[in-house]
């Protein structure tokens, strides 16, 4: 393993419609969306337990435009990207940290309704 990589792949559902973020100085479109993934396991009593993790994804340019146009709350998507850690100070002066996934590639996984099929 000679190569160091920052790569993450998720399959999940959007928690709400993609949200625009302030446009970059060069007018590049930028959006964010939350993606929910589920982990299922059996507890000590043998009961099935599902836990949900929420991931904040950020997309730029053409990718952002396509996601904004076609994705909506509940859409199932596969996202491939890289982790980005950010440190910032909030309005109260408290230092905070956030983790975003910068989208490098994506796929819509919902099947088309029959009325839209070719």
JSON list of C-alpha atoms in Angstrom, two decimals:
[
{"chain": "A", "resi": 1, "resn": "UNK", "atom": "CA", "xyz": [0.00, 0.00, 0.00]},
{"chain": "A", "resi": 2, "resn": "UNK", "atom": "CA", "xyz": [2.19, 2.81, -1.30]},
{"chain": "A", "resi": 3, "resn": "UNK", "atom": "CA", "xyz": [-0.55, 5.32, -1.91]},
{"chain": "A", "resi": 4, "resn": "UNK", "atom": "CA", "xyz": [-2.33, 7.44, 0.69]},
{"chain": "A", "resi": 5, "resn": "UNK", "atom": "CA", "xyz": [-5.95, 8.24, -0.15]},
{"chain": "A", "resi": 6, "resn": "UNK", "atom": "CA", "xyz": [-8.82, 10.26, 1.26]},
{"chain": "A", "resi": 7, "resn": "UNK", "atom": "CA", "xyz": [-11.83, 8.49, -0.19]},
{"chain": "A", "resi": 8, "resn": "UNK", "atom": "CA", "xyz": [-15.32, 7.67, 1.05]},
{"chain": "A", "resi": 9, "resn": "UNK", "atom": "CA", "xyz": [-18.26, 5.96, -0.65]},
{"chain": "A", "resi": 10, "resn": "UNK", "atom": "CA", "xyz": [-21.80, 6.19, 0.73]},
{"chain": "A", "resi": 11, "resn": "UNK", "atom": "CA", "xyz": [-25.20, 4.91, -0.35]},
{"chain": "A", "resi": 12, "resn": "UNK", "atom": "CA", "xyz": [-28.15, 6.57, 1.33]},
{"chain": "A", "resi": 13, "resn": "UNK", "atom": "CA", "xyz": [-31.18, 8.81, 1.14]},
{"chain": "A", "resi": 14, "resn": "UNK", "atom": "CA", "xyz": [-31.35, 12.60, 1.11]},
{"chain": "A", "resi": 15, "resn": "UNK", "atom": "CA", "xyz": [-32.78, 14.03, 4.32]},
{"chain": "A", "resi": 16, "resn": "UNK", "atom": "CA", "xyz": [-34.05, 17.17, 2.59]},
{"chain": "A", "resi": 17, "resn": "UNK", "atom": "CA", "xyz": [-33.83, 18.91, -0.77]},
{"chain": "A", "resi": 18, "resn": "UNK", "atom": "CA", "xyz": [-30.30, 20.09, -1.72]},
{"chain": "A", "resi": 19, "resn": "UNK", "atom": "CA", "xyz": [-29.60, 23.59, -0.41]},
{"chain": "A", "resi": 20, "resn": "UNK", "atom": "CA", "xyz": [-27.66, 26.27, -2.30]},
{"chain": "A", "resi": 21, "resn": "UNK", "atom": "CA", "xyz": [-24.60, 27.69, -0.58]},
{"chain": "A", "resi": 22, "resn": "UNK", "atom": "CA", "xyz": [-23.28, 31.17, -1.31]},
{"chain": "A", "resi": 23, "resn": "UNK", "atom": "CA", "xyz": [-22.00, 31.19, -4.88]},
{"chain": "A", "resi": 24, "resn": "UNK", "atom": "CA", "xyz": [-18.23, 31.24, -5.28]},
{"chain": "A", "resi": 25, "resn": "UNK", "atom": "CA", "xyz": [-16.54, 34.39, -6.60]},
{"chain": "A", "resi": 26, "resn": "UNK", "atom": "CA", "xyz": [-16.30, 32.81, -10.05]},
{"chain": "A", "resi": 27, "resn": "UNK", "atom": "CA", "xyz": [-20.09, 32.05, -10.06]},
{"chain": "A", "resi": 28, "resn": "UNK", "atom": "CA", "xyz": [-19.52, 28.32, -9.50]},
{"chain": "A", "resi": 29, "resn": "UNK", "atom": "CA", "xyz": [-22.68, 26.67, -8.19]},
{"chain": "A", "resi": 30, "resn": "UNK", "atom": "CA", "xyz": [-22.25, 25.15, -4.73]},
{"chain": "A", "resi": 31, "resn": "UNK", "atom": "CA", "xyz": [-24.82, 23.04, -2.86]},
{"chain": "A", "resi": 32, "resn": "UNK", "atom": "CA", "xyz": [-25.01, 20.98, 0.30]},
{"chain": "A", "resi": 33, "resn": "UNK", "atom": "CA", "xyz": [-27.25, 18.08, 1.17]},
{"chain": "A", "resi": 34, "resn": "UNK", "atom": "CA", "xyz": [-27.59, 15.62, 4.02]},
{"chain": "A", "resi": 35, "resn": "UNK", "atom": "CA", "xyz": [-27.34, 11.92, 3.26]},
{"chain": "A", "resi": 36, "resn": "UNK", "atom": "CA", "xyz": [-28.60, 9.30, 5.71]},
{"chain": "A", "resi": 37, "resn": "UNK", "atom": "CA", "xyz": [-26.99, 5.87, 5.89]},
{"chain": "A", "resi": 38, "resn": "UNK", "atom": "CA", "xyz": [-28.24, 2.99, 8.02]},
{"chain": "A", "resi": 39, "resn": "UNK", "atom": "CA", "xyz": [-26.37, 0.32, 9.92]},
{"chain": "A", "resi": 40, "resn": "UNK", "atom": "CA", "xyz": [-28.33, -2.78, 10.96]},
{"chain": "A", "resi": 41, "resn": "UNK", "atom": "CA", "xyz": [-27.16, -5.19, 13.64]},
{"chain": "A", "resi": 42, "resn": "UNK", "atom": "CA", "xyz": [-28.57, -7.63, 16.19]},
{"chain": "A", "resi": 43, "resn": "UNK", "atom": "CA", "xyz": [-28.34, -6.64, 19.86]},
{"chain": "A", "resi": 44, "resn": "UNK", "atom": "CA", "xyz": [-27.65, -9.03, 22.75]},
{"chain": "A", "resi": 45, "resn": "UNK", "atom": "CA", "xyz": [-31.33, -10.00, 22.84]},
{"chain": "A", "resi": 46, "resn": "UNK", "atom": "CA", "xyz": [-31.20, -10.96, 19.16]},
{"chain": "A", "resi": 47, "resn": "UNK", "atom": "CA", "xyz": [-33.38, -8.01, 18.14]},
{"chain": "A", "resi": 48, "resn": "UNK", "atom": "CA", "xyz": [-32.61, -6.18, 14.93]},
{"chain": "A", "resi": 49, "resn": "UNK", "atom": "CA", "xyz": [-31.46, -2.60, 15.61]},
{"chain": "A", "resi": 50, "resn": "UNK", "atom": "CA", "xyz": [-31.06, 0.12, 12.97]},
{"chain": "A", "resi": 51, "resn": "UNK", "atom": "CA", "xyz": [-28.92, 3.19, 13.57]},
{"chain": "A", "resi": 52, "resn": "UNK", "atom": "CA", "xyz": [-28.86, 6.14, 11.20]},
{"chain": "A", "resi": 53, "resn": "UNK", "atom": "CA", "xyz": [-25.80, 8.29, 10.51]},
{"chain": "A", "resi": 54, "resn": "UNK", "atom": "CA", "xyz": [-26.13, 11.69, 8.82]},
{"chain": "A", "resi": 55, "resn": "UNK", "atom": "CA", "xyz": [-23.44, 12.95, 6.46]},
{"chain": "A", "resi": 56, "resn": "UNK", "atom": "CA", "xyz": [-23.15, 16.49, 5.09]},
{"chain": "A", "resi": 57, "resn": "UNK", "atom": "CA", "xyz": [-22.18, 16.43, 1.42]},
{"chain": "A", "resi": 58, "resn": "UNK", "atom": "CA", "xyz": [-21.01, 19.41, -0.64]},
{"chain": "A", "resi": 59, "resn": "UNK", "atom": "CA", "xyz": [-20.94, 19.54, -4.45]},
{"chain": "A", "resi": 60, "resn": "UNK", "atom": "CA", "xyz": [-19.60, 22.18, -6.85]},
{"chain": "A", "resi": 61, "resn": "UNK", "atom": "CA", "xyz": [-20.10, 23.20, -10.47]},
{"chain": "A", "resi": 62, "resn": "UNK", "atom": "CA", "xyz": [-21.89, 20.90, -12.92]},
{"chain": "A", "resi": 63, "resn": "UNK", "atom": "CA", "xyz": [-22.25, 18.15, -10.31]},
{"chain": "A", "resi": 64, "resn": "UNK", "atom": "CA", "xyz": [-24.04, 20.60, -8.02]},
{"chain": "A", "resi": 65, "resn": "UNK", "atom": "CA", "xyz": [-26.33, 21.76, -10.83]},
{"chain": "A", "resi": 66, "resn": "UNK", "atom": "CA", "xyz": [-27.37, 18.19, -11.73]},
{"chain": "A", "resi": 67, "resn": "UNK", "atom": "CA", "xyz": [-27.93, 17.16, -8.11]},
{"chain": "A", "resi": 68, "resn": "UNK", "atom": "CA", "xyz": [-29.92, 20.34, -7.43]},
{"chain": "A", "resi": 69, "resn": "UNK", "atom": "CA", "xyz": [-32.11, 19.72, -10.48]},
{"chain": "A", "resi": 70, "resn": "UNK", "atom": "CA", "xyz": [-32.86, 16.02, -10.00]},
{"chain": "A", "resi": 71, "resn": "UNK", "atom": "CA", "xyz": [-32.39, 15.11, -6.32]},
{"chain": "A", "resi": 72, "resn": "UNK", "atom": "CA", "xyz": [-34.97, 15.76, -3.64]},
{"chain": "A", "resi": 73, "resn": "UNK", "atom": "CA", "xyz": [-35.79, 14.69, -0.10]},
{"chain": "A", "resi": 74, "resn": "UNK", "atom": "CA", "xyz": [-35.90, 10.89, 0.00]},
{"chain": "A", "resi": 75, "resn": "UNK", "atom": "CA", "xyz": [-33.86, 10.36, -3.20]},
{"chain": "A", "resi": 76, "resn": "UNK", "atom": "CA", "xyz": [-31.53, 7.36, -3.00]},
{"chain": "A", "resi": 77, "resn": "UNK", "atom": "CA", "xyz": [-27.99, 8.19, -4.11]},
{"chain": "A", "resi": 78, "resn": "UNK", "atom": "CA", "xyz": [-24.50, 6.77, -4.19]},
{"chain": "A", "resi": 79, "resn": "UNK", "atom": "CA", "xyz": [-21.83, 9.36, -3.43]},
{"chain": "A", "resi": 80, "resn": "UNK", "atom": "CA", "xyz": [-18.08, 9.03, -3.81]},
{"chain": "A", "resi": 81, "resn": "UNK", "atom": "CA", "xyz": [-15.92, 11.79, -2.43]},
{"chain": "A", "resi": 82, "resn": "UNK", "atom": "CA", "xyz": [-13.29, 12.92, 0.03]},
{"chain": "A", "resi": 83, "resn": "UNK", "atom": "CA", "xyz": [-13.49, 14.05, 3.64]},
{"chain": "A", "resi": 84, "resn": "UNK", "atom": "CA", "xyz": [-12.88, 17.71, 4.39]},
{"chain": "A", "resi": 85, "resn": "UNK", "atom": "CA", "xyz": [-12.37, 18.89, 7.97]},
{"chain": "A", "resi": 86, "resn": "UNK", "atom": "CA", "xyz": [-13.05, 22.53, 8.78]},
{"chain": "A", "resi": 87, "resn": "UNK", "atom": "CA", "xyz": [-12.40, 24.54, 11.92]},
{"chain": "A", "resi": 88, "resn": "UNK", "atom": "CA", "xyz": [-14.38, 27.73, 12.46]},
{"chain": "A", "resi": 89, "resn": "UNK", "atom": "CA", "xyz": [-15.55, 30.10, 15.19]},
{"chain": "A", "resi": 90, "resn": "UNK", "atom": "CA", "xyz": [-19.31, 30.42, 15.66]},
{"chain": "A", "resi": 91, "resn": "UNK", "atom": "CA", "xyz": [-21.26, 33.61, 16.45]},
{"chain": "A", "resi": 92, "resn": "UNK", "atom": "CA", "xyz": [-20.72, 33.10, 20.19]},
{"chain": "A", "resi": 93, "resn": "UNK", "atom": "CA", "xyz": [-16.95, 32.87, 19.72]},
{"chain": "A", "resi": 94, "resn": "UNK", "atom": "CA", "xyz": [-16.81, 29.11, 20.29]},
{"chain": "A", "resi": 95, "resn": "UNK", "atom": "CA", "xyz": [-14.38, 27.13, 18.14]},
{"chain": "A", "resi": 96, "resn": "UNK", "atom": "CA", "xyz": [-16.19, 24.38, 16.21]},
{"chain": "A", "resi": 97, "resn": "UNK", "atom": "CA", "xyz": [-15.23, 21.59, 13.85]},
{"chain": "A", "resi": 98, "resn": "UNK", "atom": "CA", "xyz": [-17.18, 20.12, 10.96]},
{"chain": "A", "resi": 99, "resn": "UNK", "atom": "CA", "xyz": [-16.68, 17.25, 8.55]},
{"chain": "A", "resi": 100, "resn": "UNK", "atom": "CA", "xyz": [-18.02, 17.46, 5.00]},
{"chain": "A", "resi": 101, "resn": "UNK", "atom": "CA", "xyz": [-17.83, 15.07, 2.10]},
{"chain": "A", "resi": 102, "resn": "UNK", "atom": "CA", "xyz": [-16.75, 16.82, -1.09]},
{"chain": "A", "resi": 103, "resn": "UNK", "atom": "CA", "xyz": [-18.59, 15.01, -3.89]},
{"chain": "A", "resi": 104, "resn": "UNK", "atom": "CA", "xyz": [-16.32, 13.73, -6.67]},
{"chain": "A", "resi": 105, "resn": "UNK", "atom": "CA", "xyz": [-18.84, 11.38, -8.29]},
{"chain": "A", "resi": 106, "resn": "UNK", "atom": "CA", "xyz": [-22.44, 10.34, -7.71]},
{"chain": "A", "resi": 107, "resn": "UNK", "atom": "CA", "xyz": [-25.27, 8.21, -9.07]},
{"chain": "A", "resi": 108, "resn": "UNK", "atom": "CA", "xyz": [-29.02, 8.39, -8.63]},
{"chain": "A", "resi": 109, "resn": "UNK", "atom": "CA", "xyz": [-30.28, 4.98, -7.51]},
{"chain": "A", "resi": 110, "resn": "UNK", "atom": "CA", "xyz": [-34.04, 5.50, -7.57]},
{"chain": "A", "resi": 111, "resn": "UNK", "atom": "CA", "xyz": [-35.85, 3.67, -10.34]},
{"chain": "A", "resi": 112, "resn": "UNK", "atom": "CA", "xyz": [-37.90, 5.80, -12.70]},
{"chain": "A", "resi": 113, "resn": "UNK", "atom": "CA", "xyz": [-41.66, 5.72, -12.23]},
{"chain": "A", "resi": 114, "resn": "UNK", "atom": "CA", "xyz": [-43.33, 3.68, -15.01]},
{"chain": "A", "resi": 115, "resn": "UNK", "atom": "CA", "xyz": [-44.91, 6.80, -16.52]},
{"chain": "A", "resi": 116, "resn": "UNK", "atom": "CA", "xyz": [-41.39, 8.19, -17.16]},
{"chain": "A", "resi": 117, "resn": "UNK", "atom": "CA", "xyz": [-39.89, 5.00, -18.58]},
{"chain": "A", "resi": 118, "resn": "UNK", "atom": "CA", "xyz": [-38.93, 5.05, -22.25]}
]
